[in-house]
Structure formats: C-alpha cells, structure tokens
XYZ file of N, CA and C in Angstrom:
852
model
N 147.598 77.182 -135.091
C 146.730 78.358 -135.163
C 145.261 77.910 -135.191
N 144.450 78.516 -134.360
C 143.034 78.171 -134.290
C 142.275 78.875 -135.399
N 141.470 78.149 -136.150
C 140.708 78.722 -137.249
C 139.551 79.562 -136.720
N 138.939 80.307 -137.650
C 137.794 81.128 -137.267
C 136.650 80.262 -136.739
N 136.431 79.087 -137.395
C 135.374 78.188 -136.922
C 135.694 77.665 -135.529
N 136.988 77.355 -135.293
C 137.386 76.874 -133.979
C 137.172 77.924 -132.904
N 137.474 79.179 -133.218
C 137.263 80.266 -132.256
C 135.782 80.447 -131.953
N 134.956 80.309 -132.985
C 133.510 80.452 -132.791
C 132.965 79.352 -131.893
N 133.424 78.116 -132.147
C 132.961 76.990 -131.341
C 133.420 77.126 -129.901
N 134.694 77.521 -129.694
C 135.203 77.665 -128.334
C 134.489 78.771 -127.564
N 133.951 79.744 -128.295
C 133.261 80.851 -127.633
C 131.803 80.530 -127.365
N 131.166 79.834 -128.308
C 129.730 79.602 -128.215
C 129.377 78.129 -127.999
N 130.335 77.336 -127.459
C 130.081 75.902 -127.324
C 128.860 75.598 -126.443
N 128.666 76.423 -125.412
C 127.546 76.178 -124.499
C 126.203 76.294 -125.236
N 126.127 77.203 -126.191
C 124.896 77.391 -126.945
C 124.592 76.165 -127.800
N 125.657 75.551 -128.354
C 125.467 74.353 -129.165
C 125.093 73.143 -128.303
N 125.654 73.069 -127.114
C 125.417 71.934 -126.221
C 124.063 72.029 -125.532
N 123.566 73.230 -125.337
C 122.363 73.456 -124.527
C 121.145 72.653 -124.987
N 120.784 72.623 -126.280
C 119.580 71.856 -126.667
C 119.674 70.375 -126.302
N 120.837 69.767 -126.575
C 121.010 68.352 -126.239
C 120.993 68.139 -124.734
N 121.626 69.042 -124.002
C 121.663 68.927 -122.545
C 120.262 69.046 -121.954
N 119.481 69.992 -122.449
C 118.115 70.173 -121.950
C 117.272 68.938 -122.253
N 117.409 68.403 -123.463
C 116.665 67.197 -123.831
C 117.070 66.014 -122.963
N 118.367 65.905 -122.656
C 118.853 64.812 -121.807
C 118.292 64.934 -120.390
N 118.280 66.143 -119.859
C 117.759 66.357 -118.501
C 116.267 66.047 -118.445
N 115.510 66.545 -119.445
C 114.059 66.345 -119.448
C 113.702 64.880 -119.730
N 114.440 64.270 -120.652
C 114.089 62.928 -121.083
C 114.677 61.811 -120.259
N 115.756 62.093 -119.493
C 116.388 61.011 -118.733
C 116.588 61.345 -117.264
N 117.254 62.453 -116.965
C 117.635 62.740 -115.578
C 116.405 62.914 -114.688
N 115.479 63.762 -115.105
C 114.293 64.019 -114.276
C 113.442 62.753 -114.112
N 113.115 62.010 -115.190
C 112.359 60.761 -114.993
C 113.095 59.743 -114.132
N 114.429 59.700 -114.249
C 115.193 58.744 -113.457
C 115.111 59.078 -111.966
N 115.292 60.346 -111.622
C 115.192 60.764 -110.215
C 113.775 60.550 -109.692
N 112.783 60.890 -110.520
C 111.389 60.691 -110.122
C 111.086 59.208 -109.935
N 111.688 58.358 -110.783
C 111.493 56.922 -110.650
C 112.047 56.379 -109.346
N 113.212 56.859 -108.945
C 113.784 56.436 -107.662
C 112.875 56.864 -106.511
N 112.356 58.087 -106.580
C 111.452 58.572 -105.532
C 110.184 57.715 -105.476
N 109.609 57.398 -106.632
C 108.379 56.604 -106.656
C 108.608 55.175 -106.172
N 109.831 54.670 -106.321
C 110.115 53.326 -105.823
C 110.075 53.267 -104.301
N 110.072 54.419 -103.668
C 109.993 54.494 -102.209
C 108.605 54.903 -101.734
N 107.637 54.895 -102.667
C 106.300 55.368 -102.339
C 105.244 54.341 -102.721
N 104.063 54.485 -102.093
C 102.878 53.772 -102.546
C 102.067 54.757 -103.367
N 101.684 54.384 -104.586
C 101.023 55.350 -105.460
C 100.195 54.637 -106.519
N 99.222 55.354 -107.025
C 98.515 54.965 -108.247
C 98.737 56.025 -109.316
N 98.871 57.279 -108.873
C 99.296 58.376 -109.747
C 100.413 59.128 -109.035
N 101.175 59.894 -109.792
C 102.304 60.630 -109.208
C 101.828 61.615 -108.144
N 100.671 62.198 -108.363
C 100.160 63.197 -107.413
C 99.740 62.577 -106.093
N 99.534 61.259 -106.053
C 99.061 60.607 -104.835
C 100.125 59.740 -104.182
N 101.386 60.022 -104.458
C 102.466 59.193 -103.921
C 102.654 59.444 -102.432
N 102.720 58.353 -101.648
C 102.951 58.426 -100.208
C 104.216 57.642 -99.867
N 105.130 58.288 -99.199
C 106.418 57.675 -98.864
C 106.224 56.501 -97.893
N 106.811 55.340 -98.251
C 106.718 54.156 -97.375
C 108.096 53.509 -97.159
N 109.151 54.170 -97.574
C 110.494 53.627 -97.343
C 110.848 52.509 -98.311
N 111.446 51.462 -97.786
C 111.964 50.373 -98.629
C 111.007 49.180 -98.743
N 109.746 49.385 -98.397
C 108.793 48.269 -98.458
C 108.622 47.738 -99.878
N 108.672 48.639 -100.867
C 108.551 48.193 -102.251
C 109.728 47.307 -102.657
N 110.910 47.639 -102.173
C 112.084 46.823 -102.486
C 111.985 45.459 -101.821
N 111.452 45.442 -100.613
C 111.250 44.158 -99.935
C 110.253 43.292 -100.702
N 109.185 43.907 -101.210
C 108.200 43.169 -101.992
C 108.798 42.660 -103.304
N 109.633 43.480 -103.920
C 110.268 43.076 -105.178
C 111.224 41.908 -104.966
N 112.037 41.998 -103.930
C 113.037 40.956 -103.670
C 112.377 39.646 -103.243
N 111.223 39.737 -102.578
C 110.540 38.526 -102.109
C 109.676 37.874 -103.189
N 109.634 38.461 -104.382
C 108.823 37.908 -105.470
C 109.619 36.838 -106.212
N 109.233 35.559 -106.117
C 109.996 34.490 -106.788
C 109.977 34.609 -108.305
N 108.905 35.167 -108.866
C 108.836 35.331 -110.318
C 109.872 36.339 -110.814
N 110.177 37.332 -109.993
C 111.203 38.310 -110.366
C 112.576 37.653 -110.437
N 112.886 36.795 -109.477
C 114.183 36.102 -109.479
C 114.271 35.119 -110.635
N 113.163 34.439 -110.921
C 113.166 33.541 -112.083
C 113.418 34.330 -113.367
N 112.728 35.461 -113.512
C 112.903 36.294 -114.704
C 114.325 36.827 -114.801
N 114.917 37.148 -113.646
C 116.276 37.694 -113.646
C 117.289 36.649 -114.103
N 117.206 35.436 -113.564
C 118.125 34.375 -113.977
C 117.862 33.952 -115.421
N 116.616 33.911 -115.795
C 116.232 33.570 -117.166
C 116.823 34.592 -118.142
N 116.754 35.867 -117.771
C 117.297 36.938 -118.611
C 118.814 36.875 -118.667
N 119.456 36.593 -117.529
C 120.919 36.502 -117.509
C 121.407 35.376 -118.421
N 120.748 34.214 -118.345
C 121.120 33.096 -119.212
C 120.871 33.444 -120.678
N 119.744 34.056 -120.955
C 119.420 34.477 -122.314
C 120.467 35.450 -122.848
N 120.893 36.389 -122.025
C 121.878 37.391 -122.450
C 123.230 36.756 -122.745
N 123.666 35.824 -121.891
C 124.950 35.151 -122.117
C 124.928 34.374 -123.428
N 123.868 33.597 -123.640
C 123.774 32.765 -124.849
C 123.733 33.633 -126.105
N 122.883 34.648 -126.110
C 122.760 35.485 -127.308
C 124.017 36.309 -127.557
N 124.670 36.778 -126.507
C 125.895 37.558 -126.686
C 126.976 36.727 -127.369
N 127.133 35.490 -126.928
C 128.150 34.615 -127.524
C 127.804 34.297 -128.977
N 126.567 33.866 -129.219
C 126.178 33.461 -130.576
C 126.219 34.647 -131.538
N 125.668 35.769 -131.125
C 125.609 36.942 -131.997
C 127.007 37.396 -132.392
N 127.909 37.495 -131.428
C 129.231 38.030 -131.730
C 130.098 37.050 -132.515
N 130.007 35.770 -132.202
C 130.781 34.782 -132.960
C 130.305 34.741 -134.414
N 128.992 34.675 -134.613
C 128.449 34.620 -135.971
C 128.699 35.924 -136.727
N 128.515 37.062 -136.063
C 128.729 38.352 -136.724
C 130.192 38.519 -137.133
N 131.114 38.092 -136.274
C 132.538 38.195 -136.597
C 132.897 37.282 -137.772
N 132.347 36.073 -137.766
C 132.629 35.131 -138.850
C 132.093 35.648 -140.181
N 130.871 36.159 -140.177
C 130.284 36.683 -141.413
C 131.043 37.914 -141.884
N 131.429 38.782 -140.940
C 132.199 39.974 -141.311
C 133.534 39.589 -141.940
N 134.167 38.560 -141.413
C 135.442 38.098 -141.985
C 135.261 37.616 -143.413
N 134.160 36.915 -143.674
C 133.894 36.434 -145.030
C 133.582 37.582 -145.987
N 132.804 38.553 -145.521
C 132.351 39.628 -146.401
C 133.363 40.750 -146.565
N 134.504 40.682 -145.892
C 135.581 41.641 -146.147
C 136.570 41.101 -147.175
N 136.357 39.873 -147.598
C 137.191 39.297 -148.645
C 136.622 39.695 -150.008
N 137.427 39.567 -151.023
C 137.029 39.970 -152.376
C 136.129 38.894 -152.983
N 134.851 38.914 -152.588
C 133.895 37.963 -153.151
C 132.793 38.723 -153.869
N 132.220 38.102 -154.880
C 131.184 38.740 -155.674
C 129.905 38.890 -154.839
N 129.326 40.066 -154.909
C 128.066 40.322 -154.219
C 128.206 40.582 -152.733
N 129.403 40.960 -152.272
C 129.606 41.184 -150.836
C 128.697 42.281 -150.306
N 128.547 43.372 -151.052
C 127.704 44.475 -150.587
C 126.240 44.063 -150.502
N 125.801 43.221 -151.452
C 124.424 42.738 -151.413
C 124.190 41.874 -150.182
N 125.130 40.990 -149.887
C 125.002 40.138 -148.717
C 125.008 40.961 -147.427
N 125.819 42.015 -147.382
C 125.830 42.883 -146.198
C 124.455 43.496 -145.980
N 123.839 43.958 -147.053
C 122.510 44.576 -146.942
C 121.479 43.554 -146.476
N 121.554 42.337 -147.014
C 120.590 41.299 -146.656
C 120.706 40.932 -145.179
N 121.943 40.786 -144.694
C 122.137 40.430 -143.289
C 121.714 41.567 -142.361
N 121.825 42.811 -142.817
C 121.481 43.954 -141.966
C 119.977 44.201 -141.910
N 119.244 43.787 -142.929
C 117.813 44.098 -143.025
C 116.978 43.718 -141.801
N 117.175 42.536 -141.171
C 116.331 42.198 -140.008
C 116.376 43.228 -138.893
N 117.462 43.978 -138.785
C 117.573 44.979 -137.728
C 116.622 46.144 -137.952
N 116.117 46.279 -139.170
C 115.221 47.388 -139.495
C 113.770 47.092 -139.150
N 113.461 45.834 -138.821
C 112.085 45.442 -138.518
C 111.797 45.694 -137.039
N 110.650 46.264 -136.747
C 110.266 46.544 -135.368
C 110.127 45.285 -134.535
N 110.381 45.406 -133.248
C 110.388 44.249 -132.364
C 109.061 43.522 -132.268
N 107.949 44.279 -132.184
C 106.628 43.649 -132.090
C 106.325 42.867 -133.361
N 106.567 43.484 -134.517
C 106.328 42.813 -135.795
C 107.204 41.573 -135.912
N 108.464 41.728 -135.521
C 109.403 40.604 -135.591
C 108.952 39.451 -134.697
N 108.442 39.784 -133.516
C 107.974 38.753 -132.601
C 106.807 37.962 -133.172
N 105.854 38.646 -133.787
C 104.700 37.952 -134.364
C 105.105 37.120 -135.581
N 106.047 37.630 -136.388
C 106.525 36.870 -137.541
C 107.149 35.551 -137.091
N 108.039 35.636 -136.087
C 108.712 34.429 -135.615
C 107.760 33.504 -134.864
N 106.738 34.058 -134.234
C 105.745 33.199 -133.578
C 105.036 32.336 -134.616
N 104.663 32.937 -135.739
C 104.005 32.181 -136.802
C 104.946 31.140 -137.400
N 106.211 31.536 -137.641
C 107.169 30.606 -138.225
C 107.443 29.422 -137.302
N 107.734 29.710 -136.039
C 108.094 28.649 -135.108
C 106.901 27.743 -134.789
N 105.732 28.340 -134.631
C 104.548 27.513 -134.381
C 104.233 26.633 -135.586
N 104.503 27.153 -136.791
C 104.286 26.353 -137.987
C 105.194 25.141 -138.044
N 106.427 25.294 -137.539
C 107.365 24.171 -137.499
C 107.014 23.209 -136.369
N 106.738 23.752 -135.191
C 106.508 22.917 -134.009
C 105.194 22.149 -134.053
N 104.242 22.619 -134.867
C 102.953 21.919 -134.909
C 103.078 20.508 -135.466
N 104.164 20.230 -136.180
C 104.378 18.872 -136.678
C 104.616 17.886 -135.543
N 105.017 18.392 -134.387
C 105.220 17.539 -133.209
C 104.135 17.779 -132.154
N 103.091 18.528 -132.541
C 102.013 18.810 -131.608
C 102.393 19.783 -130.515
N 103.358 20.647 -130.779
C 103.832 21.615 -129.789
C 103.650 23.032 -130.319
N 103.894 23.998 -129.445
C 103.905 25.413 -129.837
C 105.022 26.106 -129.076
N 105.286 27.351 -129.444
C 106.379 28.091 -128.813
C 106.121 28.325 -127.331
N 104.855 28.268 -126.924
C 104.507 28.459 -125.512
C 104.294 27.134 -124.788
N 104.789 26.039 -125.358
C 104.642 24.737 -124.719
C 105.379 24.684 -123.386
N 106.572 25.309 -123.330
C 107.353 25.355 -122.091
C 108.289 26.555 -122.137
N 108.868 26.876 -120.990
C 109.816 27.972 -120.938
C 111.048 27.715 -121.780
N 111.418 26.443 -121.940
C 112.579 26.091 -122.761
C 112.325 26.400 -124.223
N 111.129 26.047 -124.705
C 110.779 26.356 -126.088
C 110.809 27.875 -126.311
N 110.220 28.608 -125.371
C 110.212 30.062 -125.485
C 111.612 30.646 -125.455
N 112.474 30.063 -124.611
C 113.853 30.553 -124.493
C 114.575 30.463 -125.832
N 114.548 29.270 -126.440
C 115.286 29.091 -127.693
C 114.609 29.811 -128.856
N 113.298 30.001 -128.765
C 112.633 30.821 -129.776
C 113.113 32.258 -129.721
N 113.240 32.803 -128.513
C 113.726 34.174 -128.378
C 115.203 34.290 -128.751
N 115.980 33.240 -128.482
C 117.385 33.247 -128.890
C 117.484 33.332 -130.411
N 116.706 32.512 -131.116
C 116.704 32.557 -132.580
C 116.305 33.937 -133.088
N 115.254 34.486 -132.513
C 114.767 35.805 -132.925
C 115.842 36.868 -132.705
N 116.423 36.883 -131.516
C 117.411 37.895 -131.165
C 118.646 37.800 -132.059
N 119.106 36.583 -132.289
C 120.297 36.402 -133.119
C 120.020 36.830 -134.550
N 118.866 36.452 -135.088
C 118.502 36.805 -136.454
C 118.433 38.318 -136.628
N 117.970 39.017 -135.585
C 117.824 40.466 -135.673
C 119.144 41.196 -135.480
N 120.011 40.709 -134.596
C 121.182 41.463 -134.181
C 122.471 41.133 -134.930
N 122.577 39.950 -135.518
C 123.839 39.554 -136.145
C 124.248 40.528 -137.240
N 123.300 40.951 -138.068
C 123.628 41.865 -139.157
C 124.134 43.207 -138.675
N 123.563 43.703 -137.579
C 124.002 44.994 -137.039
C 125.424 44.906 -136.503
N 125.709 43.851 -135.746
C 127.057 43.679 -135.212
C 128.054 43.396 -136.333
N 127.598 42.735 -137.381
C 128.454 42.461 -138.531
C 128.997 43.754 -139.127
N 128.142 44.773 -139.247
C 128.577 46.050 -139.810
C 129.701 46.665 -138.976
N 129.588 46.582 -137.655
C 130.625 47.127 -136.774
C 131.914 46.349 -136.937
N 131.815 45.027 -137.023
C 133.015 44.207 -137.203
C 133.659 44.446 -138.570
N 132.856 44.644 -139.601
C 133.416 44.943 -140.919
C 134.207 46.242 -140.880
N 133.647 47.255 -140.215
C 134.359 48.529 -140.093
C 135.696 48.346 -139.369
N 135.708 47.507 -138.334
C 136.958 47.249 -137.613
C 137.961 46.476 -138.445
N 137.492 45.461 -139.187
C 138.389 44.652 -140.011
C 139.008 45.468 -141.131
N 138.266 46.422 -141.655
C 138.783 47.230 -142.755
C 139.851 48.224 -142.315
N 139.959 48.455 -141.015
C 140.983 49.380 -140.505
C 142.221 48.650 -139.981
N 142.229 47.317 -140.056
C 143.400 46.576 -139.574
C 144.622 46.897 -140.437
N 145.774 47.075 -139.811
C 146.993 47.358 -140.588
C 147.414 46.149 -141.413
N 147.408 46.294 -142.712
C 147.754 45.187 -143.589
C 149.184 44.722 -143.456
N 150.087 45.657 -143.089
C 151.502 45.279 -142.997
C 151.740 44.306 -141.843
N 150.973 44.431 -140.752
C 151.141 43.529 -139.614
C 150.700 42.118 -139.991
N 149.561 42.013 -140.651
C 149.060 40.700 -141.064
C 149.978 40.087 -142.117
N 150.495 40.926 -143.025
C 151.413 40.433 -144.048
C 152.708 39.935 -143.415
N 153.191 40.654 -142.399
C 154.411 40.234 -141.710
C 154.212 38.893 -141.012
N 153.024 38.689 -140.435
C 152.737 37.414 -139.783
C 152.727 36.280 -140.800
N 152.184 36.553 -141.980
C 152.174 35.534 -143.031
C 153.580 35.190 -143.488
N 154.420 36.216 -143.614
C 155.813 35.997 -144.021
C 156.563 35.185 -142.975
N 156.229 35.426 -141.700
C 156.893 34.703 -140.613
C 156.371 33.279 -140.456
N 155.400 32.897 -141.273
C 154.908 31.532 -141.245
C 153.774 31.279 -140.277
N 153.094 32.324 -139.816
C 151.976 32.140 -138.896
C 150.803 31.478 -139.619
N 150.165 30.533 -138.957
C 148.993 29.875 -139.540
C 147.786 30.799 -139.459
N 146.709 30.398 -140.118
C 145.494 31.202 -140.080
C 144.950 31.357 -138.669
N 144.979 30.276 -137.885
C 144.486 30.335 -136.509
C 145.365 31.233 -135.648
N 146.690 31.144 -135.838
C 147.612 31.984 -135.071
C 147.405 33.454 -135.412
N 147.232 33.741 -136.682
C 146.985 35.130 -137.090
C 145.676 35.643 -136.505
N 144.653 34.782 -136.494
C 143.351 35.195 -135.974
C 143.410 35.500 -134.485
N 143.963 34.575 -133.693
C 143.909 34.703 -132.234
C 144.993 35.608 -131.654
N 146.112 35.763 -132.350
C 147.213 36.555 -131.798
C 147.372 37.930 -132.438
N 146.714 38.140 -133.573
C 146.856 39.440 -134.237
C 145.489 40.078 -134.499
N 144.641 39.374 -135.257
C 143.364 39.970 -135.662
C 142.471 40.290 -134.470
N 142.224 39.309 -133.614
C 141.320 39.534 -132.481
C 141.860 40.588 -131.516
N 143.159 40.557 -131.116
C 143.638 41.642 -130.248
C 143.483 43.029 -130.865
N 143.722 43.154 -132.176
C 143.564 44.452 -132.817
C 142.091 44.833 -132.997
N 141.214 43.847 -132.940
C 139.781 44.095 -133.093
C 139.072 44.346 -131.765
N 139.803 44.400 -130.676
C 139.170 44.536 -129.362
C 138.294 45.777 -129.210
N 138.631 46.938 -129.816
C 137.690 48.066 -129.710
C 136.311 47.735 -130.289
N 136.291 47.060 -131.444
C 135.012 46.663 -132.041
C 134.327 45.593 -131.192
N 135.104 44.667 -130.649
C 134.544 43.615 -129.803
C 133.945 44.221 -128.540
N 134.606 45.236 -127.984
C 134.088 45.917 -126.798
C 132.726 46.530 -127.079
N 132.614 47.229 -128.198
C 131.352 47.884 -128.553
C 130.254 46.854 -128.794
N 130.557 45.825 -129.590
C 129.545 44.818 -129.929
C 129.111 44.010 -128.707
N 130.050 43.692 -127.838
C 129.698 42.952 -126.620
C 128.817 43.799 -125.715
N 129.163 45.064 -125.584
C 128.354 45.980 -124.775
C 126.931 46.072 -125.315
N 126.797 46.257 -126.624
C 125.469 46.355 -127.227
C 124.695 45.055 -127.088
N 125.370 43.921 -127.263
C 124.699 42.622 -127.157
C 124.177 42.387 -125.741
N 124.996 42.717 -124.750
C 124.587 42.517 -123.359
C 123.411 43.408 -122.992
N 123.511 44.685 -123.322
C 122.420 45.602 -122.969
C 121.145 45.270 -123.749
N 121.274 44.887 -125.012
C 120.086 44.510 -125.784
C 119.435 43.254 -125.221
N 120.255 42.298 -124.782
C 119.713 41.080 -124.195
C 118.954 41.352 -122.909
N 119.513 42.168 -122.049
C 118.853 42.479 -120.781
C 117.583 43.301 -120.995
N 117.604 44.192 -121.973
C 116.487 45.119 -122.151
C 115.360 44.574 -123.020
N 115.507 43.407 -123.604
C 114.525 42.934 -124.569
C 113.140 42.842 -123.947
N 112.185 43.455 -124.606
C 110.814 43.493 -124.084
C 109.775 43.184 -125.157
N 109.756 43.991 -126.232
C 108.681 43.867 -127.207
C 108.687 42.523 -127.926
N 109.879 41.984 -128.218
C 109.936 40.663 -128.853
C 109.398 39.579 -127.912
N 109.743 39.693 -126.629
C 109.251 38.750 -125.627
C 107.733 38.830 -125.499
N 107.209 40.051 -125.517
C 105.766 40.263 -125.411
C 105.025 39.647 -126.590
N 105.554 39.846 -127.797
C 104.867 39.357 -128.991
C 105.050 37.856 -129.195
N 106.217 37.330 -128.868
C 106.514 35.932 -129.167
C 105.853 34.972 -128.182
N 105.997 35.219 -126.883
C 105.455 34.280 -125.887
C 104.571 34.942 -124.839
N 104.733 36.246 -124.637
C 104.008 36.970 -123.577
C 104.214 36.305 -122.212
N 105.375 35.663 -122.047
C 105.698 35.028 -120.769
C 105.139 33.631 -120.587
N 104.299 33.167 -121.503
C 103.669 31.848 -121.366
C 104.699 30.724 -121.556
N 104.442 29.567 -120.926
C 103.300 29.267 -120.043
C 103.604 29.647 -118.591
N 102.634 30.204 -117.926
C 102.726 30.550 -116.490
C 103.941 31.412 -116.182
N 104.227 32.377 -117.075
C 105.324 33.333 -116.887
C 106.709 32.685 -116.861
N 106.815 31.441 -117.332
C 108.109 30.756 -117.303
C 109.049 31.235 -118.408
N 108.530 31.921 -119.430
C 109.385 32.465 -120.488
C 109.417 33.985 -120.427
N 109.289 34.502 -119.234
C 109.201 35.941 -119.014
C 110.576 36.526 -118.703
N 111.006 37.498 -119.499
C 112.241 38.227 -119.213
C 111.953 39.340 -118.204
N 113.006 39.941 -117.678
C 112.831 40.904 -116.583
C 111.995 42.103 -117.010
N 112.250 42.630 -118.204
C 111.504 43.818 -118.641
C 110.008 43.543 -118.693
N 109.616 42.366 -119.160
C 108.197 42.000 -119.200
C 107.657 41.777 -117.792
N 108.469 41.221 -116.896
C 108.043 41.027 -115.512
C 107.770 42.370 -114.837
N 108.634 43.346 -115.082
C 108.435 44.683 -114.512
C 107.158 45.310 -115.066
N 106.972 45.199 -116.360
C 105.761 45.750 -117.003
C 104.500 45.122 -116.428
N 104.513 43.795 -116.288
C 103.334 43.091 -115.782
C 103.065 43.442 -114.320
N 104.134 43.612 -113.534
C 103.957 43.994 -112.131
C 103.374 45.390 -112.020
N 103.886 46.304 -112.841
C 103.473 47.708 -112.739
C 102.054 47.914 -113.256
N 101.735 47.316 -114.400
C 100.443 47.580 -115.038
C 99.417 46.464 -114.844
N 99.856 45.292 -114.419
C 98.926 44.168 -114.342
C 98.519 43.770 -112.943
N 99.112 44.371 -111.918
C 98.787 43.996 -110.542
C 98.431 45.249 -109.759
N 97.168 45.411 -109.439
C 96.704 46.595 -108.724
C 97.385 46.703 -107.365
N 97.876 47.876 -107.052
C 98.536 48.116 -105.779
C 100.013 47.773 -105.766
N 100.533 47.268 -106.879
C 101.941 46.881 -106.943
C 102.760 47.824 -107.829
N 102.236 49.026 -108.065
C 102.961 49.985 -108.890
C 104.327 50.313 -108.285
N 104.361 50.488 -106.976
C 105.623 50.790 -106.300
C 106.606 49.644 -106.387
N 106.102 48.404 -106.245
C 106.977 47.237 -106.359
C 107.539 47.126 -107.774
N 106.693 47.429 -108.775
C 107.175 47.409 -110.148
C 108.255 48.447 -110.382
N 108.080 49.626 -109.793
C 109.092 50.675 -109.932
C 110.377 50.290 -109.201
N 110.254 49.640 -108.054
C 111.435 49.172 -107.321
C 112.197 48.132 -108.143
N 111.455 47.228 -108.799
C 112.099 46.247 -109.676
C 112.867 46.949 -110.796
N 112.280 48.015 -111.333
C 112.937 48.752 -112.414
C 114.249 49.366 -111.943
N 114.258 49.906 -110.736
C 115.495 50.500 -110.194
C 116.544 49.416 -109.962
N 116.130 48.295 -109.376
C 117.061 47.180 -109.152
C 117.628 46.702 -110.480
N 116.765 46.578 -111.468
C 117.181 46.119 -112.789
C 118.183 47.081 -113.414
N 117.928 48.374 -113.284
C 118.852 49.381 -113.823
C 120.230 49.251 -113.190
N 120.272 49.082 -111.880
C 121.554 48.968 -111.178
C 122.317 47.723 -111.647
N 121.604 46.610 -111.790
C 122.249 45.365 -112.222
C 122.825 45.510 -113.623
N 122.031 46.040 -114.551
C 122.489 46.197 -115.936
C 123.660 47.175 -116.011
N 123.582 48.257 -115.244
C 124.671 49.236 -115.249
C 125.968 48.620 -114.738
N 125.887 47.846 -113.667
C 127.085 47.213 -113.118
C 127.672 46.195 -114.087
N 126.811 45.387 -114.705
C 127.290 44.388 -115.672
C 127.936 45.076 -116.863
N 127.310 46.130 -117.362
C 127.850 46.840 -118.519
C 129.196 47.496 -118.203
N 129.311 48.096 -117.034
C 130.571 48.732 -116.642
C 131.673 47.693 -116.491
N 131.346 46.573 -115.843
C 132.324 45.501 -115.658
C 132.777 44.942 -117.002
N 131.822 44.665 -117.884
C 132.173 44.144 -119.211
C 133.032 45.121 -119.978
N 132.694 46.396 -119.936
C 133.445 47.401 -120.675
C 134.880 47.507 -120.173
N 135.058 47.426 -118.864
C 136.411 47.511 -118.307
C 137.240 46.277 -118.642
N 136.609 45.102 -118.574
C 137.344 43.869 -118.844
C 137.806 43.806 -120.293
N 136.936 44.176 -121.228
C 137.310 44.114 -122.630
C 138.217 45.280 -123.037
N 138.009 46.450 -122.428
C 138.852 47.600 -122.763
C 140.313 47.369 -122.354
N 140.525 46.591 -121.284
C 141.892 46.304 -120.850
C 142.664 45.488 -121.875
N 141.942 44.740 -122.706
C 142.591 43.877 -123.675
C 142.852 44.584 -125.004
N 142.419 45.841 -125.104
C 142.641 46.563 -126.340
C 144.129 46.880 -126.502
N 144.593 46.741 -127.725
C 145.987 47.030 -128.050
C 146.010 47.971 -129.243
N 147.166 48.564 -129.461
C 147.355 49.431 -130.614
C 148.340 48.773 -131.557
N 148.138 49.020 -132.816
C 149.019 48.397 -133.814
C 150.414 48.972 -133.747
C-alpha cells in the first residue's frame, strides 16, 4: 500500500526535481554546449565569436606542451590513484579494529581534505623548499621534483577522504563470511584477497573513480606549488589549458579546444574504469 507521502511524491515529483534540473541546465548543460561552440570559433569575447571550424583543434593537437602536460597528468594520476587507495585501505583496515582513539585518528587523517587547494599548495611549497634547501634545490628545480611534490600533496590531502569511504565499506562486510573463512583455516592474506577485497569492490569502484578524476582535474595545487616551473615541465593539463586560454593572446579558441579534448579523455577513462571495476563487484 502506498502511503500518503508516497502518493504526494508520485504526483508532484516534477516540482521537487525542477529546481535541481534548472540549476543543472544553467550551471552545466548550457556552458558545456557553449564551450563546444566556442572551441570552433575565433573569439576574445562571446559576442565576437567567428566560426573557423576545426582550426583550434589542430592548434591544440600540434602544441607539444599540451602533449607533455597530458602524459605528465596521466602518469601523475596513475601514481596517486595507486598510492592513495592502497594507503587509505590499509589505514581503514587498522581503524576499524578495536583500538583506542580510533575516532580521533579518523578525524586527524580526514582534516587535510578540509584545507583549500591554493592554501595547501603554498603550505607544501614552504615545507618542501625548506627540506630541499639543504641540498641547494627547490621544488621547481626540475619537473621530477615538482611531480613528486604534487604526489605528496595529493596523497596527503586525499587519503583521509578515501579512508572514510573504505571504513564505511568495511563496517558493512558480513561477519559470518569472514568468520567462516577463519574456521576453514584461511590465512589473513587469503581472507583479504579472496573475501574482503571482492566484497569491498563497490567502495573500491567509488574511491578509484574519485582518485582518477581528482588526479586529472588537479589545478589549484599545481598553480600554488610549482606554477608549471621550470619551463612548464611540471604543468598538469588543467594548468596548461588555463595558461593557453588566459596567458596567450589570440589562443582563446585553442584553449577551449584543449578543454573539450580533455573532457572527452577524462570521461572515457572514467567510464572505462567504472565498468572494469563494477564487473568485479560481488554480493555476499
């Protein structure tokens, strides 16, 4: 039997959905369509856009700095995704055990996620430069230094957030299945790889998706920590697009074309990752 509240929702659902739908259209759909149109135009302002076809895409693809930034970002995303998820899963496993102060440790690990990216970038720039000055170096000494500096920053910020998701997943694991494995003589490693991880795949899917998209989209931390120095060798794709659009006169269209290409790449990677991990999900 449908309750009175259920009948009301089924009758007036469109009214409840309308504000969110309107905000989504105004905030995402319209700018996205306009962005695709501008990627096919030469412009300095929207009112002065002139259609030029795919010339902006040709300029974007022929830019060697864009390809360097793309490969640099892909490598950065792979490294941070692996480190963040392995460390977050390990910490979550420890903090779901009956240890003193577990809730305090959870809060401490989660706190870095609350700090803004620009502030976090400047904090880590000061810390890393303070360490590297003992060898006469700085975080902008080379692209390699910048790469590992951003990896440290990203992992420090994201591990606590992913830990919370993994803790929620671990707390929902069926205890009888794990107990049965223990009774059957399964070792800790066997229980982890054959029972815990397969049952945790929904959480792993979510955390991997977030890690990949966060890695590809990182901008403000990159801007504050290295600003692409030296010679744009530590520049991620988002910063490359920003610099092309706002830092090179007459290249606004090329910057917009890069943004569209970047969106397509990230969307395809995210969809592929989601399908691959979702296939491995099992039910208890």
